[in-house]
Amino acid sequence: MKVPEHVAFSFLLAQLGVHQQYGWPGTGLVIAAGCLPDLDGVGIIGGWRFYRRYHRILGHGLPMTLLGPLVLAFLGSWTLHVGPFLVLWSWLQVSLLLHLLTDVCFYNWPVQLAWPLSKRGWAGGLLTWNDLVPTILLYGGVASVLAWPEKRMWFALASLLGTSCYLVWRAWRPERESPWEVWLAGGWTKSAPRLCRWLTGDFVT
């Protein structure tokens, strides 16, 4: 899952209870937790080789998984006074773990979940890099929540369940047979302007 999709996914997760309890500060913390693993993407500053070598390792390993949500929960509870520490920590931990789960499920790009204890990488490879379906479902869910905030929980739930069902569908039926499936799975990028790819978070092709 690309960074903008992680932001959308975490935003929708926050609509299942956090936003109702703690407002926009709580939502912001859930989004931050959901994007923490991709801090290792800052390594692009060191060049493409450095990025390819360390992305999905440094930020996706045990130190970030165990300590990242704790630090954010401490900040939110005792510094920003957003809500109770344990409640915030639970939501933030779930947000980060869902980031890791989607990264493992989506692309054939191994994630070293147990780094530094193990260098084993996990990758489900259920989707191709520019599969448009999750992007549409997540962006559509965010737009719906913002347009009809009184129904935020239902739109968020529908979007997240839709994305989950699509992953199950791709696991059950990995081949793309129809022209529409091929187009949605990444064929659309062949004639799309670079800006369209950037909007989905694809900054590397």
PDB file of N, CA and C in Angstrom, residues 1-10 12 34-35 37-38 51 55-56 60 95 98-109 111 127-129 131 133-135 137-139 159-160 163-164 167 200-202:
ATOM      1  N   MET A   1       0.847  -1.179   0.000  1.00  0.00           N
ATOM      2  CA  MET A   1       0.000   0.000   0.000  1.00  0.00           C
ATOM      3  C   MET A   1       0.893   1.243   0.000  1.00  0.00           C
ATOM      4  N   LYS A   2       0.539   2.210  -0.821  1.00  0.00           N
ATOM      5  CA  LYS A   2       1.342   3.427  -0.923  1.00  0.00           C
ATOM      6  C   LYS A   2       0.953   4.417   0.173  1.00  0.00           C
ATOM      7  N   VAL A   3       1.795   5.428   0.382  1.00  0.00           N
ATOM      8  CA  VAL A   3       1.625   6.345   1.517  1.00  0.00           C
ATOM      9  C   VAL A   3       0.243   7.024   1.525  1.00  0.00           C
ATOM     10  N   PRO A   4      -0.221   7.633   0.412  1.00  0.00           N
ATOM     11  CA  PRO A   4      -1.557   8.253   0.471  1.00  0.00           C
ATOM     12  C   PRO A   4      -2.660   7.258   0.816  1.00  0.00           C
ATOM     13  N   GLU A   5      -2.508   6.008   0.381  1.00  0.00           N
ATOM     14  CA  GLU A   5      -3.501   4.993   0.708  1.00  0.00           C
ATOM     15  C   GLU A   5      -3.427   4.615   2.183  1.00  0.00           C
ATOM     16  N   HIS A   6      -2.214   4.596   2.748  1.00  0.00           N
ATOM     17  CA  HIS A   6      -2.081   4.369   4.184  1.00  0.00           C
ATOM     18  C   HIS A   6      -2.754   5.492   4.972  1.00  0.00           C
ATOM     19  N   VAL A   7      -2.585   6.715   4.510  1.00  0.00           N
ATOM     20  CA  VAL A   7      -3.227   7.857   5.172  1.00  0.00           C
ATOM     21  C   VAL A   7      -4.743   7.689   5.133  1.00  0.00           C
ATOM     22  N   ALA A   8      -5.272   7.357   3.953  1.00  0.00           N
ATOM     23  CA  ALA A   8      -6.723   7.172   3.813  1.00  0.00           C
ATOM     24  C   ALA A   8      -7.215   6.012   4.668  1.00  0.00           C
ATOM     25  N   PHE A   9      -6.477   4.904   4.651  1.00  0.00           N
ATOM     26  CA  PHE A   9      -6.860   3.724   5.432  1.00  0.00           C
ATOM     27  C   PHE A   9      -6.909   4.066   6.922  1.00  0.00           C
ATOM     28  N   SER A  10      -5.882   4.751   7.427  1.00  0.00           N
ATOM     29  CA  SER A  10      -5.824   5.099   8.850  1.00  0.00           C
ATOM     30  C   SER A  10      -6.904   6.111   9.215  1.00  0.00           C
ATOM     31  N   LEU A  12      -9.832   6.330   7.827  1.00  0.00           N
ATOM     32  CA  LEU A  12     -11.088   5.576   7.902  1.00  0.00           C
ATOM     33  C   LEU A  12     -11.148   4.729   9.164  1.00  0.00           C
ATOM     34  N   GLY A  34      -0.446   5.004  11.695  1.00  0.00           N
ATOM     35  CA  GLY A  34      -0.586   4.215  10.486  1.00  0.00           C
ATOM     36  C   GLY A  34       0.467   4.506   9.436  1.00  0.00           C
ATOM     37  N   CYS A  35       1.175   5.616   9.600  1.00  0.00           N
ATOM     38  CA  CYS A  35       2.228   5.976   8.642  1.00  0.00           C
ATOM     39  C   CYS A  35       3.638   5.820   9.220  1.00  0.00           C
ATOM     40  N   PRO A  37       5.596   3.278  10.011  1.00  0.00           N
ATOM     41  CA  PRO A  37       6.553   2.383   9.362  1.00  0.00           C
ATOM     42  C   PRO A  37       7.226   2.980   8.134  1.00  0.00           C
ATOM     43  N   ASP A  38       6.509   3.852   7.426  1.00  0.00           N
ATOM     44  CA  ASP A  38       7.075   4.402   6.195  1.00  0.00           C
ATOM     45  C   ASP A  38       8.060   5.534   6.441  1.00  0.00           C
ATOM     46  N   TYR A  51      17.471   3.386  -0.416  1.00  0.00           N
ATOM     47  CA  TYR A  51      16.030   3.225  -0.201  1.00  0.00           C
ATOM     48  C   TYR A  51      15.610   1.777  -0.430  1.00  0.00           C
ATOM     49  N   HIS A  55      14.183   0.207   2.972  1.00  0.00           N
ATOM     50  CA  HIS A  55      12.741   0.404   3.100  1.00  0.00           C
ATOM     51  C   HIS A  55      12.056  -0.930   3.349  1.00  0.00           C
ATOM     52  N   ARG A  56      11.038  -0.902   4.189  1.00  0.00           N
ATOM     53  CA  ARG A  56      10.312  -2.095   4.649  1.00  0.00           C
ATOM     54  C   ARG A  56      11.172  -2.954   5.578  1.00  0.00           C
ATOM     55  N   HIS A  60       9.703  -1.045   9.612  1.00  0.00           N
ATOM     56  CA  HIS A  60       8.701  -2.109   9.642  1.00  0.00           C
ATOM     57  C   HIS A  60       9.070  -3.238  10.594  1.00  0.00           C
ATOM     58  N   SER A  95      -3.575   0.513  14.413  1.00  0.00           N
ATOM     59  CA  SER A  95      -3.327   1.259  13.182  1.00  0.00           C
ATOM     60  C   SER A  95      -1.987   0.869  12.567  1.00  0.00           C
ATOM     61  N   LEU A  98      -2.079  -2.768  11.203  1.00  0.00           N
ATOM     62  CA  LEU A  98      -2.813  -2.860   9.944  1.00  0.00           C
ATOM     63  C   LEU A  98      -1.974  -2.339   8.783  1.00  0.00           C
ATOM     64  N   HIS A  99      -1.131  -1.357   9.042  1.00  0.00           N
ATOM     65  CA  HIS A  99      -0.175  -0.912   8.018  1.00  0.00           C
ATOM     66  C   HIS A  99       0.701  -2.092   7.592  1.00  0.00           C
ATOM     67  N   LEU A 100       1.256  -2.790   8.573  1.00  0.00           N
ATOM     68  CA  LEU A 100       2.133  -3.923   8.270  1.00  0.00           C
ATOM     69  C   LEU A 100       1.374  -5.027   7.533  1.00  0.00           C
ATOM     70  N   LEU A 101       0.143  -5.290   7.966  1.00  0.00           N
ATOM     71  CA  LEU A 101      -0.655  -6.343   7.339  1.00  0.00           C
ATOM     72  C   LEU A 101      -0.930  -6.023   5.874  1.00  0.00           C
ATOM     73  N   THR A 102      -1.304  -4.793   5.597  1.00  0.00           N
ATOM     74  CA  THR A 102      -1.584  -4.426   4.207  1.00  0.00           C
ATOM     75  C   THR A 102      -0.313  -4.451   3.367  1.00  0.00           C
ATOM     76  N   ASP A 103       0.812  -4.041   3.942  1.00  0.00           N
ATOM     77  CA  ASP A 103       2.065  -4.101   3.197  1.00  0.00           C
ATOM     78  C   ASP A 103       2.416  -5.540   2.834  1.00  0.00           C
ATOM     79  N   VAL A 104       2.201  -6.451   3.748  1.00  0.00           N
ATOM     80  CA  VAL A 104       2.496  -7.859   3.475  1.00  0.00           C
ATOM     81  C   VAL A 104       1.541  -8.399   2.415  1.00  0.00           C
ATOM     82  N   CYS A 105       0.270  -8.060   2.511  1.00  0.00           N
ATOM     83  CA  CYS A 105      -0.731  -8.614   1.600  1.00  0.00           C
ATOM     84  C   CYS A 105      -0.649  -8.028   0.191  1.00  0.00           C
ATOM     85  N   PHE A 106      -0.367  -6.745   0.087  1.00  0.00           N
ATOM     86  CA  PHE A 106      -0.540  -6.066  -1.197  1.00  0.00           C
ATOM     87  C   PHE A 106       0.476  -6.492  -2.258  1.00  0.00           C
ATOM     88  N   TYR A 107       1.745  -6.141  -2.063  1.00  0.00           N
ATOM     89  CA  TYR A 107       2.703  -6.276  -3.150  1.00  0.00           C
ATOM     90  C   TYR A 107       3.734  -7.366  -2.869  1.00  0.00           C
ATOM     91  N   ASN A 108       4.453  -7.740  -3.903  1.00  0.00           N
ATOM     92  CA  ASN A 108       5.506  -8.738  -3.771  1.00  0.00           C
ATOM     93  C   ASN A 108       6.821  -8.049  -3.402  1.00  0.00           C
ATOM     94  N   TRP A 109       6.760  -7.325  -2.288  1.00  0.00           N
ATOM     95  CA  TRP A 109       7.915  -6.580  -1.779  1.00  0.00           C
ATOM     96  C   TRP A 109       8.062  -6.971  -0.317  1.00  0.00           C
ATOM     97  N   VAL A 111       8.511  -7.690   3.568  1.00  0.00           N
ATOM     98  CA  VAL A 111       8.552  -6.851   4.773  1.00  0.00           C
ATOM     99  C   VAL A 111       9.226  -7.665   5.880  1.00  0.00           C
ATOM    100  N   LEU A 127      -1.634  -8.059  -4.998  1.00  0.00           N
ATOM    101  CA  LEU A 127      -1.957  -6.990  -5.934  1.00  0.00           C
ATOM    102  C   LEU A 127      -0.713  -6.553  -6.698  1.00  0.00           C
ATOM    103  N   THR A 128      -0.933  -5.979  -7.869  1.00  0.00           N
ATOM    104  CA  THR A 128       0.152  -5.364  -8.608  1.00  0.00           C
ATOM    105  C   THR A 128       0.327  -3.925  -8.119  1.00  0.00           C
ATOM    106  N   TRP A 129       1.465  -3.336  -8.451  1.00  0.00           N
ATOM    107  CA  TRP A 129       1.873  -2.053  -7.868  1.00  0.00           C
ATOM    108  C   TRP A 129       0.839  -0.953  -8.066  1.00  0.00           C
ATOM    109  N   ASP A 131      -2.484  -1.225  -8.830  1.00  0.00           N
ATOM    110  CA  ASP A 131      -3.885  -1.668  -8.793  1.00  0.00           C
ATOM    111  C   ASP A 131      -4.750  -0.516  -8.289  1.00  0.00           C
ATOM    112  N   VAL A 133      -8.118  -0.459  -7.699  1.00  0.00           N
ATOM    113  CA  VAL A 133      -9.325  -0.741  -6.924  1.00  0.00           C
ATOM    114  C   VAL A 133      -9.209  -0.280  -5.465  1.00  0.00           C
ATOM    115  N   PRO A 134      -8.136  -0.657  -4.728  1.00  0.00           N
ATOM    116  CA  PRO A 134      -8.036  -0.161  -3.342  1.00  0.00           C
ATOM    117  C   PRO A 134      -7.993   1.360  -3.266  1.00  0.00           C
ATOM    118  N   THR A 135      -7.319   1.983  -4.229  1.00  0.00           N
ATOM    119  CA  THR A 135      -7.248   3.450  -4.243  1.00  0.00           C
ATOM    120  C   THR A 135      -8.637   4.056  -4.351  1.00  0.00           C
ATOM    121  N   LEU A 137     -11.545   2.639  -3.620  1.00  0.00           N
ATOM    122  CA  LEU A 137     -12.345   2.324  -2.434  1.00  0.00           C
ATOM    123  C   LEU A 137     -11.960   3.210  -1.255  1.00  0.00           C
ATOM    124  N   LEU A 138     -10.667   3.390  -1.041  1.00  0.00           N
ATOM    125  CA  LEU A 138     -10.219   4.179   0.112  1.00  0.00           C
ATOM    126  C   LEU A 138     -10.449   5.671  -0.087  1.00  0.00           C
ATOM    127  N   TYR A 139     -10.094   6.181  -1.252  1.00  0.00           N
ATOM    128  CA  TYR A 139     -10.332   7.603  -1.516  1.00  0.00           C
ATOM    129  C   TYR A 139     -11.825   7.912  -1.510  1.00  0.00           C
ATOM    130  N   SER A 159     -15.934   1.065   3.246  1.00  0.00           N
ATOM    131  CA  SER A 159     -14.697   1.194   2.481  1.00  0.00           C
ATOM    132  C   SER A 159     -13.657   0.163   2.911  1.00  0.00           C
ATOM    133  N   LEU A 160     -13.486   0.010   4.221  1.00  0.00           N
ATOM    134  CA  LEU A 160     -12.490  -0.936   4.733  1.00  0.00           C
ATOM    135  C   LEU A 160     -12.895  -2.375   4.424  1.00  0.00           C
ATOM    136  N   THR A 163     -12.296  -3.051   0.695  1.00  0.00           N
ATOM    137  CA  THR A 163     -10.881  -3.298   0.414  1.00  0.00           C
ATOM    138  C   THR A 163     -10.476  -4.705   0.846  1.00  0.00           C
ATOM    139  N   SER A 164     -10.958  -5.111   2.012  1.00  0.00           N
ATOM    140  CA  SER A 164     -10.657  -6.468   2.502  1.00  0.00           C
ATOM    141  C   SER A 164     -11.231  -7.533   1.578  1.00  0.00           C
ATOM    142  N   LEU A 167      -9.144  -7.955  -1.525  1.00  0.00           N
ATOM    143  CA  LEU A 167      -7.943  -8.754  -1.275  1.00  0.00           C
ATOM    144  C   LEU A 167      -8.277 -10.249  -1.262  1.00  0.00           C
ATOM    145  N   THR A 200      -1.945   8.605  -6.684  1.00  0.00           N
ATOM    146  CA  THR A 200      -2.109   7.313  -6.024  1.00  0.00           C
ATOM    147  C   THR A 200      -0.914   7.001  -5.123  1.00  0.00           C
ATOM    148  N   GLY A 201       0.114   7.842  -5.155  1.00  0.00           N
ATOM    149  CA  GLY A 201       1.293   7.607  -4.336  1.00  0.00           C
ATOM    150  C   GLY A 201       2.432   6.951  -5.082  1.00  0.00           C
ATOM    151  N   ASP A 202       2.271   6.781  -6.372  1.00  0.00           N
ATOM    152  CA  ASP A 202       3.327   6.169  -7.178  1.00  0.00           C
ATOM    153  C   ASP A 202       4.287   7.269  -7.646  1.00  0.00           C
TER     154      ASP A 202
END
